């Protein structure tokens, strides 16, 4: 049976699209069974709908508090019985209830070489710091901001004339390849965690 993936997005969904494309091959070992977003009208949800995949949109502002949103997000994901939850450009922290139910099987992709530049402005911060190499990291989500055990990383050079946008676009090319490769291997074989060290089996 292919692994059931629920993918959460906040934006254009190019990482999601690379997973959707990979999942067309039965040998890949995974199916995207639902795509969720933290806002209405994302490109990611539009891509899912175009592919005939179930979607849900849960805006934080529609809930009395963050805890209520967290429970609703966990319920919405649980309805699709995921084996693995993939945060692919999801710009919110998942909360305690989500982690209680999906911790250890939720992964996130981040556009920097962790532990450098956590948060939502990683390409700009890499430029501001003057690093010559940055990249992308796939990690197992924990309660911190981009702090979980690292499953995969890919390096990307910073060019002299880069803007945050041009650097992020170059990162995303490498990031999509890393995500597709790592999620496929996880779907087919799983991963283990010992302390900080995560290993795809
Ligand atoms: C990706 O680069 C992802 O790593 C980043 O948002 C982009 C989403 O692109 N996520 C974060 O910065 C989370 N901290 P996409 O919508 O085209 O897949």
mmCIF file of C-alpha atoms and ligand atoms in Angstrom:
data_model
loop_
_atom_site.group_PDB
_atom_site.id
_atom_site.type_symbol
_atom_site.label_atom_id
_atom_site.label_comp_id
_atom_site.label_asym_id
_atom_site.label_seq_id
_atom_site.Cartn_x
_atom_site.Cartn_y
_atom_site.Cartn_z
ATOM 1 C CA UNK A 1 0.000 0.000 0.000
ATOM 2 C CA UNK A 2 1.370 3.471 -0.830
ATOM 3 C CA UNK A 3 1.993 5.735 2.165
ATOM 4 C CA UNK A 4 -0.792 8.246 2.692
ATOM 5 C CA UNK A 5 0.520 11.840 2.652
ATOM 6 C CA UNK A 6 -1.328 14.887 3.937
ATOM 7 C CA UNK A 7 0.499 18.019 2.738
ATOM 8 C CA UNK A 8 0.063 21.414 4.432
ATOM 9 C CA UNK A 9 0.805 24.610 2.480
ATOM 10 C CA UNK A 10 0.520 28.387 2.813
ATOM 11 C CA UNK A 11 1.636 29.570 -0.616
ATOM 12 C CA UNK A 12 2.168 28.714 -4.246
ATOM 13 C CA UNK A 13 2.757 25.033 -3.673
ATOM 14 C CA UNK A 14 5.643 24.271 -6.020
ATOM 15 C CA UNK A 15 7.009 21.762 -3.489
ATOM 16 C CA UNK A 16 3.558 20.199 -3.287
ATOM 17 C CA UNK A 17 3.449 20.036 -7.092
ATOM 18 C CA UNK A 18 6.734 18.138 -7.204
ATOM 19 C CA UNK A 19 5.268 15.591 -4.775
ATOM 20 C CA UNK A 20 2.056 15.335 -6.815
ATOM 21 C CA UNK A 21 4.141 14.684 -9.930
ATOM 22 C CA UNK A 22 6.290 12.061 -8.185
ATOM 23 C CA UNK A 23 3.232 10.265 -6.786
ATOM 24 C CA UNK A 24 1.976 9.560 -10.311
ATOM 25 C CA UNK A 25 4.560 6.759 -10.455
ATOM 26 C CA UNK A 26 3.288 3.786 -8.398
ATOM 27 C CA UNK A 27 6.913 2.849 -7.658
ATOM 28 C CA UNK A 28 7.281 6.090 -5.707
ATOM 29 C CA UNK A 29 5.330 4.496 -2.862
ATOM 30 C CA UNK A 30 3.180 7.425 -1.744
ATOM 31 C CA UNK A 31 -0.112 9.147 -2.511
ATOM 32 C CA UNK A 32 -1.109 12.691 -1.570
ATOM 33 C CA UNK A 33 -4.552 12.051 -0.048
ATOM 34 C CA UNK A 34 -5.292 15.622 1.065
ATOM 35 C CA UNK A 35 -3.847 19.135 1.044
ATOM 36 C CA UNK A 36 -4.573 21.648 3.790
ATOM 37 C CA UNK A 37 -3.819 25.358 4.110
ATOM 38 C CA UNK A 38 -3.865 27.957 6.876
ATOM 39 C CA UNK A 39 -5.634 30.473 4.630
ATOM 40 C CA UNK A 40 -8.111 30.697 1.784
ATOM 41 C CA UNK A 41 -7.087 30.783 -1.849
ATOM 42 C CA UNK A 42 -3.528 29.449 -1.860
ATOM 43 C CA UNK A 43 -1.917 28.289 -5.059
ATOM 44 C CA UNK A 44 -1.161 25.023 -3.295
ATOM 45 C CA UNK A 45 -4.831 24.242 -2.680
ATOM 46 C CA UNK A 46 -5.614 25.192 -6.286
ATOM 47 C CA UNK A 47 -2.975 22.716 -7.480
ATOM 48 C CA UNK A 48 -4.498 19.990 -5.291
ATOM 49 C CA UNK A 49 -8.021 20.729 -6.486
ATOM 50 C CA UNK A 50 -6.807 20.604 -10.105
ATOM 51 C CA UNK A 51 -5.395 17.155 -9.370
ATOM 52 C CA UNK A 52 -8.708 16.016 -7.871
ATOM 53 C CA UNK A 53 -7.313 15.786 -4.338
ATOM 54 C CA UNK A 54 -9.294 16.611 -1.185
ATOM 55 C CA UNK A 55 -8.525 19.998 0.372
ATOM 56 C CA UNK A 56 -9.198 21.907 3.603
ATOM 57 C CA UNK A 57 -8.572 25.554 4.503
ATOM 58 C CA UNK A 58 -8.418 26.572 8.170
ATOM 59 C CA UNK A 59 -7.640 30.227 8.869
ATOM 60 C CA UNK A 60 -6.375 30.978 12.341
ATOM 61 C CA UNK A 61 -8.608 34.070 12.404
ATOM 62 C CA UNK A 62 -11.724 31.862 12.193
ATOM 63 C CA UNK A 63 -10.988 30.347 15.627
ATOM 64 C CA UNK A 64 -11.335 31.830 19.101
ATOM 65 C CA UNK A 65 -7.723 31.061 19.873
ATOM 66 C CA UNK A 66 -4.668 29.240 18.609
ATOM 67 C CA UNK A 67 -5.501 26.115 20.617
ATOM 68 C CA UNK A 68 -8.869 25.817 18.861
ATOM 69 C CA UNK A 69 -7.203 26.180 15.478
ATOM 70 C CA UNK A 70 -4.612 23.575 16.455
ATOM 71 C CA UNK A 71 -7.319 21.004 17.329
ATOM 72 C CA UNK A 72 -9.231 21.765 14.112
ATOM 73 C CA UNK A 73 -6.059 21.344 12.035
ATOM 74 C CA UNK A 74 -5.293 18.023 13.736
ATOM 75 C CA UNK A 75 -8.894 16.843 13.196
ATOM 76 C CA UNK A 76 -8.817 17.863 9.526
ATOM 77 C CA UNK A 77 -5.553 16.005 8.934
ATOM 78 C CA UNK A 78 -6.729 12.956 10.925
ATOM 79 C CA UNK A 79 -9.836 12.650 8.758
ATOM 80 C CA UNK A 80 -7.521 11.585 5.924
ATOM 81 C CA UNK A 81 -5.606 9.003 8.021
ATOM 82 C CA UNK A 82 -2.116 10.097 7.016
ATOM 83 C CA UNK A 83 0.950 7.927 7.463
ATOM 84 C CA UNK A 84 3.066 11.062 7.027
ATOM 85 C CA UNK A 85 2.254 14.788 7.211
ATOM 86 C CA UNK A 86 4.449 16.988 5.013
ATOM 87 C CA UNK A 87 4.672 20.719 5.717
ATOM 88 C CA UNK A 88 5.618 22.179 2.331
ATOM 89 C CA UNK A 89 5.780 25.939 2.730
ATOM 90 C CA UNK A 90 3.421 25.924 5.727
ATOM 91 C CA UNK A 91 4.084 29.228 7.490
ATOM 92 C CA UNK A 92 2.513 28.429 10.866
ATOM 93 C CA UNK A 93 3.830 26.463 13.794
ATOM 94 C CA UNK A 94 1.801 23.338 14.416
ATOM 95 C CA UNK A 95 0.556 23.328 18.029
ATOM 96 C CA UNK A 96 0.695 20.879 20.945
ATOM 97 C CA UNK A 97 -2.423 18.918 19.969
ATOM 98 C CA UNK A 98 -1.226 18.497 16.390
ATOM 99 C CA UNK A 99 2.162 17.298 17.657
ATOM 100 C CA UNK A 100 0.542 14.961 20.200
ATOM 101 C CA UNK A 101 -1.273 13.229 17.347
ATOM 102 C CA UNK A 102 1.219 13.542 14.506
ATOM 103 C CA UNK A 103 4.577 14.080 16.214
ATOM 104 C CA UNK A 104 7.210 11.722 14.851
ATOM 105 C CA UNK A 105 5.410 11.513 11.508
ATOM 106 C CA UNK A 106 5.352 15.164 10.501
ATOM 107 C CA UNK A 107 8.202 16.572 8.416
ATOM 108 C CA UNK A 108 8.895 20.128 7.280
ATOM 109 C CA UNK A 109 11.031 21.610 4.548
ATOM 110 C CA UNK A 110 12.927 24.814 5.309
ATOM 111 C CA UNK A 111 14.894 27.033 2.878
ATOM 112 C CA UNK A 112 18.191 27.155 4.814
ATOM 113 C CA UNK A 113 20.851 24.815 6.139
ATOM 114 C CA UNK A 114 19.633 24.246 9.690
ATOM 115 C CA UNK A 115 20.491 25.175 12.361
ATOM 116 C CA UNK A 116 21.189 28.459 10.524
ATOM 117 C CA UNK A 117 18.377 30.911 9.826
ATOM 118 C CA UNK A 118 15.219 29.392 11.357
ATOM 119 C CA UNK A 119 11.892 31.141 10.751
ATOM 120 C CA UNK A 120 10.106 32.619 7.776
ATOM 121 C CA UNK A 121 12.807 34.950 6.323
ATOM 122 C CA UNK A 122 15.604 32.446 5.831
ATOM 123 C CA UNK A 123 16.811 33.489 2.326
ATOM 124 C CA UNK A 124 16.934 37.189 3.320
ATOM 125 C CA UNK A 125 18.769 36.366 6.553
ATOM 126 C CA UNK A 126 21.292 34.207 4.685
ATOM 127 C CA UNK A 127 21.967 37.147 2.330
ATOM 128 C CA UNK A 128 22.175 39.618 5.219
ATOM 129 C CA UNK A 129 24.686 37.377 6.985
ATOM 130 C CA UNK A 130 26.823 37.076 3.869
ATOM 131 C CA UNK A 131 27.009 33.286 3.767
ATOM 132 C CA UNK A 132 28.372 31.821 0.536
ATOM 133 C CA UNK A 133 26.519 28.512 0.801
ATOM 134 C CA UNK A 134 22.943 28.014 1.965
ATOM 135 C CA UNK A 135 20.353 25.407 0.998
ATOM 136 C CA UNK A 136 17.349 23.531 2.271
ATOM 137 C CA UNK A 137 16.647 21.152 5.139
ATOM 138 C CA UNK A 138 14.003 18.479 5.666
ATOM 139 C CA UNK A 139 13.453 17.786 9.351
ATOM 140 C CA UNK A 140 11.114 16.016 11.752
ATOM 141 C CA UNK A 141 8.837 18.626 13.313
ATOM 142 C CA UNK A 142 9.153 19.237 17.052
ATOM 143 C CA UNK A 143 7.829 22.049 19.244
ATOM 144 C CA UNK A 144 10.563 24.505 18.225
ATOM 145 C CA UNK A 145 10.968 26.771 15.221
ATOM 146 C CA UNK A 146 12.757 24.646 12.591
ATOM 147 C CA UNK A 147 14.678 22.780 15.308
ATOM 148 C CA UNK A 148 13.752 19.107 14.795
ATOM 149 C CA UNK A 149 16.074 16.232 13.861
ATOM 150 C CA UNK A 150 17.430 16.608 10.331
ATOM 151 C CA UNK A 151 16.439 14.044 7.691
ATOM 152 C CA UNK A 152 18.069 15.559 4.609
ATOM 153 C CA UNK A 153 19.894 18.685 3.466
ATOM 154 C CA UNK A 154 20.955 20.120 0.119
ATOM 155 C CA UNK A 155 23.493 22.902 -0.442
ATOM 156 C CA UNK A 156 23.018 25.881 -2.775
ATOM 157 C CA UNK A 157 25.612 28.580 -3.610
ATOM 158 C CA UNK A 158 24.836 32.241 -2.955
ATOM 159 C CA UNK A 159 25.707 34.434 -5.973
ATOM 160 C CA UNK A 160 27.120 37.974 -5.625
ATOM 161 C CA UNK A 161 24.127 39.628 -7.258
ATOM 162 C CA UNK A 162 21.429 37.578 -5.505
ATOM 163 C CA UNK A 163 18.304 39.157 -4.100
ATOM 164 C CA UNK A 164 16.276 37.267 -1.504
ATOM 165 C CA UNK A 165 13.899 36.323 -4.320
ATOM 166 C CA UNK A 166 16.548 35.029 -6.735
ATOM 167 C CA UNK A 167 18.277 33.106 -3.950
ATOM 168 C CA UNK A 168 14.999 31.595 -2.751
ATOM 169 C CA UNK A 169 14.099 30.497 -6.285
ATOM 170 C CA UNK A 170 17.517 28.781 -6.650
ATOM 171 C CA UNK A 171 17.058 27.116 -3.248
ATOM 172 C CA UNK A 172 13.601 25.901 -4.241
ATOM 173 C CA UNK A 173 14.929 24.054 -7.293
ATOM 174 C CA UNK A 174 17.261 22.024 -5.045
ATOM 175 C CA UNK A 175 14.658 21.835 -2.272
ATOM 176 C CA UNK A 176 12.039 20.206 -4.505
ATOM 177 C CA UNK A 177 14.501 17.509 -5.609
ATOM 178 C CA UNK A 178 15.534 16.867 -1.989
ATOM 179 C CA UNK A 179 11.919 16.710 -0.834
ATOM 180 C CA UNK A 180 10.844 14.270 -3.536
ATOM 181 C CA UNK A 181 13.842 12.015 -2.931
ATOM 182 C CA UNK A 182 13.575 12.017 0.877
ATOM 183 C CA UNK A 183 9.782 11.686 1.123
ATOM 184 C CA UNK A 184 9.856 8.781 -1.325
ATOM 185 C CA UNK A 185 12.502 6.975 0.693
ATOM 186 C CA UNK A 186 10.584 7.666 3.915
ATOM 187 C CA UNK A 187 7.366 6.401 2.336
ATOM 188 C CA UNK A 188 9.015 3.192 1.164
ATOM 189 C CA UNK A 189 11.247 2.484 4.145
ATOM 190 C CA UNK A 190 10.572 4.871 7.052
ATOM 191 C CA UNK A 191 13.076 6.618 9.305
ATOM 192 C CA UNK A 192 14.548 6.262 12.775
ATOM 193 C CA UNK A 193 15.562 8.878 15.324
ATOM 194 C CA UNK A 194 18.267 8.459 17.965
ATOM 195 C CA UNK A 195 18.738 11.627 19.952
ATOM 196 C CA UNK A 196 19.278 14.392 17.407
ATOM 197 C CA UNK A 197 20.182 11.981 14.639
ATOM 198 C CA UNK A 198 17.421 11.105 12.175
ATOM 199 C CA UNK A 199 18.170 8.431 9.575
ATOM 200 C CA UNK A 200 16.048 7.487 6.583
ATOM 201 C CA UNK A 201 16.102 3.685 6.528
HETATM 202 C C1 LIG B 1 9.715 26.764 0.406
HETATM 203 O O1 LIG B 1 10.975 27.273 0.059
HETATM 204 C C2 LIG B 1 9.703 26.325 1.861
HETATM 205 O O2 LIG B 1 10.913 25.804 2.311
HETATM 206 C C3 LIG B 1 9.410 27.630 2.543
HETATM 207 O O3 LIG B 1 8.411 28.203 1.750
HETATM 208 C C4 LIG B 1 8.640 27.838 0.383
HETATM 209 C C5 LIG B 1 7.333 27.360 -0.189
HETATM 210 O O4 LIG B 1 7.366 27.327 -1.583
HETATM 211 N N1 LIG B 1 9.001 27.400 3.900
HETATM 212 C C6 LIG B 1 9.367 28.180 4.901
HETATM 213 O O5 LIG B 1 10.018 29.208 4.791
HETATM 214 C C7 LIG B 1 8.850 27.720 6.249
HETATM 215 N N2 LIG B 1 9.612 28.297 7.298
HETATM 216 P P1 LIG B 1 6.192 26.619 -2.397
HETATM 217 O O6 LIG B 1 4.860 27.144 -1.851
HETATM 218 O O7 LIG B 1 6.413 27.051 -3.803
HETATM 219 O O8 LIG B 1 6.326 25.159 -2.225
#
